[in-house]
Amino acid sequence: MGPPGAGKGTQGELLAKHMGVPRLSTGEMLREARANRTELGRRAQAYMDQGDLVPDEVVLGLVAEAVDGARSQEGFVLDGFPRTIAQAEGLSDILEARGAQIDGVIFLEVPEEELVRRITGRSANESRTDDDPETVRRRLQVYRAETEPVIRWYADHDVRLIEADGVGSIDEIQRGLRRLLDS
Ligand code: AMP
């Protein structure tokens, strides 16, 4: 977990590779559905373009499917999910029904000025349609209102919360993350 621009995708991918498990990214699943112009992708598009969250039941459906697809493996890294308390509750149900549980929640900490600088500075090949300054502001606002409370929710539900420093080079951040996970 972490605000937009915290590096969840980059760090999640490296961590998943390191652990030999798949990374399940709801943002990527949604962008793919959109690019393939599926019914679900069309439904998600308007929300994504505004910097708003796609409805919980849509995202939960995608995650349940992805978890089933990844079941033969030794777990997975979830990236950018859950983003609301309803999603956190839905995830608990999905995992419980499959005899699994969350090992830990990693929170990537990055100060706000650094986030805006990073997102608006993404070079052309990595920039996204939701990276314009106004949409970025909206995504940050949605994050504070909907996603930040999820961290507290996990703390209240005795889930191990790992707070990692999200500032530094990609390698430094990844090394710090692995150290925290090993300890
Ligand atoms: P991301 O790549 O994780 O930043 O996600 C890009 C966009 O996809 C977000 O701004 C949302 O519109 C949508 N999205 C991704 N994950 C979720 C989620 N867990 N819940 C709702 N919307 C999501």
Short mmCIF file of C-alpha atoms and ligand atoms in Angstrom, two decimals:
data_model
loop_
_atom_site.label_atom_id
_atom_site.label_comp_id
_atom_site.label_asym_id
_atom_site.label_seq_id
_atom_site.Cartn_x
_atom_site.Cartn_y
_atom_site.Cartn_z
CA MET A 1 0.00 0.00 0.00
CA GLY A 2 0.96 3.60 -0.41
CA PRO A 3 -0.12 6.83 -2.11
CA PRO A 4 -0.08 7.22 -5.90
CA GLY A 5 3.53 7.64 -7.02
CA ALA A 6 4.97 5.83 -3.98
CA GLY A 7 6.49 3.15 -6.20
CA LYS A 8 4.11 0.27 -5.39
CA GLY A 9 4.30 -1.13 -8.92
CA THR A 10 8.09 -0.96 -9.21
CA GLN A 11 8.80 -2.27 -5.72
CA GLY A 12 5.98 -4.83 -5.83
CA GLU A 13 7.35 -6.27 -9.06
CA LEU A 14 10.90 -6.56 -7.67
CA LEU A 15 9.66 -8.08 -4.44
CA ALA A 16 7.45 -10.61 -6.21
CA LYS A 17 10.39 -11.66 -8.41
CA HIS A 18 12.62 -11.97 -5.35
CA MET A 19 10.05 -14.14 -3.59
CA GLY A 20 9.20 -16.15 -6.70
CA VAL A 21 5.50 -15.35 -6.51
CA PRO A 22 3.16 -13.49 -8.87
CA ARG A 23 2.32 -9.83 -8.40
CA LEU A 24 -1.37 -9.10 -8.67
CA SER A 25 -1.92 -5.44 -9.53
CA THR A 26 -5.50 -4.21 -9.75
CA GLY A 27 -4.34 -1.07 -11.60
CA GLU A 28 -2.72 -3.25 -14.26
CA MET A 29 -5.71 -5.58 -14.51
CA LEU A 30 -7.94 -2.55 -15.02
CA ARG A 31 -5.64 -0.94 -17.61
CA GLU A 32 -5.56 -4.24 -19.48
CA ALA A 33 -9.36 -4.59 -19.42
CA ARG A 34 -9.55 -1.06 -20.72
CA ALA A 35 -7.06 -1.62 -23.52
CA ASN A 36 -8.97 -4.76 -24.56
CA ARG A 37 -12.22 -2.78 -24.49
CA THR A 38 -14.02 -5.37 -22.42
CA GLU A 39 -17.34 -4.55 -20.78
CA LEU A 40 -15.56 -4.23 -17.44
CA GLY A 41 -12.84 -2.06 -18.97
CA ARG A 42 -15.41 0.33 -20.39
CA ARG A 43 -17.11 0.56 -17.01
CA ALA A 44 -13.80 1.27 -15.25
CA GLN A 45 -12.54 3.87 -17.72
CA ALA A 46 -14.61 6.84 -16.56
CA TYR A 47 -13.52 6.36 -12.95
CA MET A 48 -9.86 5.94 -13.83
CA ASP A 49 -9.81 9.02 -16.07
CA GLN A 50 -11.18 11.12 -13.22
CA GLY A 51 -8.69 9.75 -10.71
CA ASP A 52 -11.55 8.09 -8.83
CA LEU A 53 -11.70 4.55 -7.52
CA VAL A 54 -13.39 1.89 -9.58
CA PRO A 55 -16.37 0.43 -7.65
CA ASP A 56 -15.44 -2.12 -4.99
CA GLU A 57 -17.47 -4.99 -6.44
CA VAL A 58 -15.70 -4.66 -9.81
CA VAL A 59 -12.25 -4.73 -8.22
CA LEU A 60 -13.16 -7.53 -5.80
CA GLY A 61 -14.37 -9.65 -8.72
CA LEU A 62 -11.04 -9.16 -10.50
CA VAL A 63 -9.04 -10.01 -7.39
CA ALA A 64 -11.03 -13.18 -6.63
CA GLU A 65 -10.38 -14.34 -10.20
CA ALA A 66 -6.68 -13.48 -10.02
CA VAL A 67 -6.26 -15.21 -6.66
CA ASP A 68 -7.83 -18.36 -8.09
CA GLY A 69 -5.54 -18.16 -11.09
CA ALA A 70 -2.49 -17.89 -8.82
CA ARG A 71 -3.48 -20.58 -6.33
CA SER A 72 -1.01 -23.23 -7.31
CA GLN A 73 1.80 -20.92 -6.26
CA GLU A 74 3.28 -19.96 -2.92
CA GLY A 75 1.13 -16.92 -2.36
CA PHE A 76 1.35 -13.56 -4.13
CA VAL A 77 2.09 -9.88 -3.74
CA LEU A 78 -0.99 -7.67 -4.03
CA ASP A 79 -0.24 -4.25 -5.47
CA GLY A 80 -2.60 -1.27 -5.15
CA PHE A 81 -5.26 -3.30 -3.41
CA PRO A 82 -7.14 -3.01 -1.05
CA ARG A 83 -7.83 0.70 -1.39
CA THR A 84 -11.00 0.93 0.71
CA ILE A 85 -12.17 -0.67 3.94
CA ALA A 86 -14.88 -2.52 1.98
CA GLN A 87 -12.12 -4.00 -0.21
CA ALA A 88 -10.09 -5.00 2.86
CA GLU A 89 -13.18 -6.77 4.24
CA GLY A 90 -13.86 -8.38 0.86
CA LEU A 91 -10.24 -9.56 0.65
CA SER A 92 -10.51 -11.19 4.08
CA ASP A 93 -13.58 -13.11 2.86
CA ILE A 94 -11.87 -14.13 -0.39
CA LEU A 95 -8.82 -15.43 1.47
CA GLU A 96 -10.77 -17.07 4.26
CA ALA A 97 -12.91 -18.98 1.77
CA ARG A 98 -9.68 -20.36 0.31
CA GLY A 99 -7.98 -21.16 3.63
CA ALA A 100 -5.41 -18.39 3.21
CA GLN A 101 -4.48 -15.25 5.10
CA ILE A 102 -2.47 -12.04 4.81
CA ASP A 103 1.12 -12.36 6.01
CA GLY A 104 1.67 -8.64 6.18
CA VAL A 105 0.81 -5.23 4.80
CA ILE A 106 3.66 -3.15 3.44
CA PHE A 107 3.16 0.58 3.54
CA LEU A 108 5.51 2.64 1.37
CA GLU A 109 6.02 6.07 2.90
CA VAL A 110 6.78 9.04 0.64
CA PRO A 111 6.20 12.75 1.40
CA GLU A 112 3.52 14.50 -0.69
CA GLU A 113 5.81 16.99 -2.54
CA GLU A 114 7.97 14.08 -3.66
CA LEU A 115 4.89 12.20 -4.95
CA VAL A 116 3.69 15.06 -7.12
CA ARG A 117 7.21 15.62 -8.43
CA ARG A 118 7.56 11.95 -9.34
CA ILE A 119 4.21 11.51 -11.06
CA THR A 120 4.22 14.71 -13.05
CA GLY A 121 7.86 14.00 -13.96
CA ARG A 122 7.20 10.51 -15.40
CA SER A 123 8.86 10.41 -18.83
CA ALA A 124 6.66 9.89 -21.92
CA ASN A 125 7.13 6.10 -22.08
CA GLU A 126 5.98 5.55 -18.50
CA SER A 127 3.39 8.31 -18.18
CA ARG A 128 -0.29 7.36 -17.95
CA THR A 129 -3.53 9.00 -19.00
CA ASP A 130 -4.27 9.70 -15.32
CA ASP A 131 -0.97 11.50 -14.71
CA ASP A 132 -2.04 15.08 -15.53
CA PRO A 133 -1.73 17.44 -12.53
CA GLU A 134 -5.47 17.77 -11.88
CA THR A 135 -6.08 14.01 -11.91
CA VAL A 136 -3.01 13.48 -9.74
CA ARG A 137 -4.44 15.90 -7.16
CA ARG A 138 -7.72 14.00 -7.25
CA ARG A 139 -5.95 10.63 -6.85
CA LEU A 140 -4.10 11.95 -3.80
CA GLN A 141 -7.34 13.28 -2.33
CA VAL A 142 -9.07 9.93 -2.87
CA TYR A 143 -6.09 8.20 -1.31
CA ARG A 144 -6.29 10.31 1.87
CA ALA A 145 -10.05 9.86 2.19
CA GLU A 146 -10.51 6.21 1.20
CA THR A 147 -7.22 4.36 1.42
CA GLU A 148 -5.38 5.82 4.40
CA PRO A 149 -8.09 4.57 6.80
CA VAL A 150 -7.38 1.01 5.59
CA ILE A 151 -3.97 1.14 7.31
CA ARG A 152 -5.68 1.83 10.65
CA TRP A 153 -8.21 -0.93 9.86
CA TYR A 154 -5.39 -3.44 9.48
CA ALA A 155 -3.75 -2.29 12.69
CA ASP A 156 -7.10 -2.82 14.47
CA HIS A 157 -7.33 -6.30 12.96
CA ASP A 158 -3.90 -7.38 14.16
CA VAL A 159 -2.37 -7.65 10.72
CA ARG A 160 1.39 -7.13 10.63
CA LEU A 161 2.05 -3.64 9.27
CA ILE A 162 5.48 -3.03 7.75
CA GLU A 163 6.29 0.64 7.25
CA ALA A 164 9.01 1.07 4.65
CA ASP A 165 10.87 4.18 3.56
CA GLY A 166 9.83 4.90 -0.05
CA VAL A 167 12.45 7.60 -0.65
CA GLY A 168 15.78 6.82 -2.31
CA SER A 169 16.95 4.90 -5.35
CA ILE A 170 14.90 1.90 -6.53
CA ASP A 171 17.62 -0.46 -5.25
CA GLU A 172 17.96 1.24 -1.89
CA ILE A 173 14.22 1.09 -1.30
CA GLN A 174 14.07 -2.56 -2.32
CA ARG A 175 16.98 -3.46 -0.04
CA GLY A 176 15.29 -1.67 2.88
CA LEU A 177 12.06 -3.53 2.17
CA ARG A 178 13.73 -6.93 2.11
CA ARG A 179 15.57 -6.15 5.34
CA LEU A 180 12.25 -5.29 7.01
CA LEU A 181 10.64 -8.48 5.70
CA ASP A 182 13.56 -10.62 6.89
CA SER A 183 13.57 -9.11 10.38
P1 AMP B 1 -2.75 2.20 -9.92
O1 AMP B 1 -2.01 1.71 -11.12
O2 AMP B 1 -2.71 1.21 -8.78
O3 AMP B 1 -2.34 3.57 -9.51
O4 AMP B 1 -4.30 2.31 -10.36
C1 AMP B 1 -4.71 3.18 -11.39
C2 AMP B 1 -6.19 3.47 -11.26
O5 AMP B 1 -6.94 2.25 -11.36
C3 AMP B 1 -6.62 4.09 -9.94
O6 AMP B 1 -6.47 5.50 -9.93
C4 AMP B 1 -8.08 3.66 -9.87
O7 AMP B 1 -8.90 4.43 -10.72
C5 AMP B 1 -8.02 2.26 -10.44
N1 AMP B 1 -7.73 1.26 -9.37
C6 AMP B 1 -6.61 0.50 -9.22
N2 AMP B 1 -6.68 -0.30 -8.14
C7 AMP B 1 -7.90 -0.03 -7.58
C8 AMP B 1 -8.57 -0.51 -6.43
N3 AMP B 1 -8.01 -1.41 -5.60
N4 AMP B 1 -9.81 0.00 -6.18
C9 AMP B 1 -10.40 0.89 -6.99
N5 AMP B 1 -9.82 1.42 -8.07
C10 AMP B 1 -8.56 0.95 -8.38
#
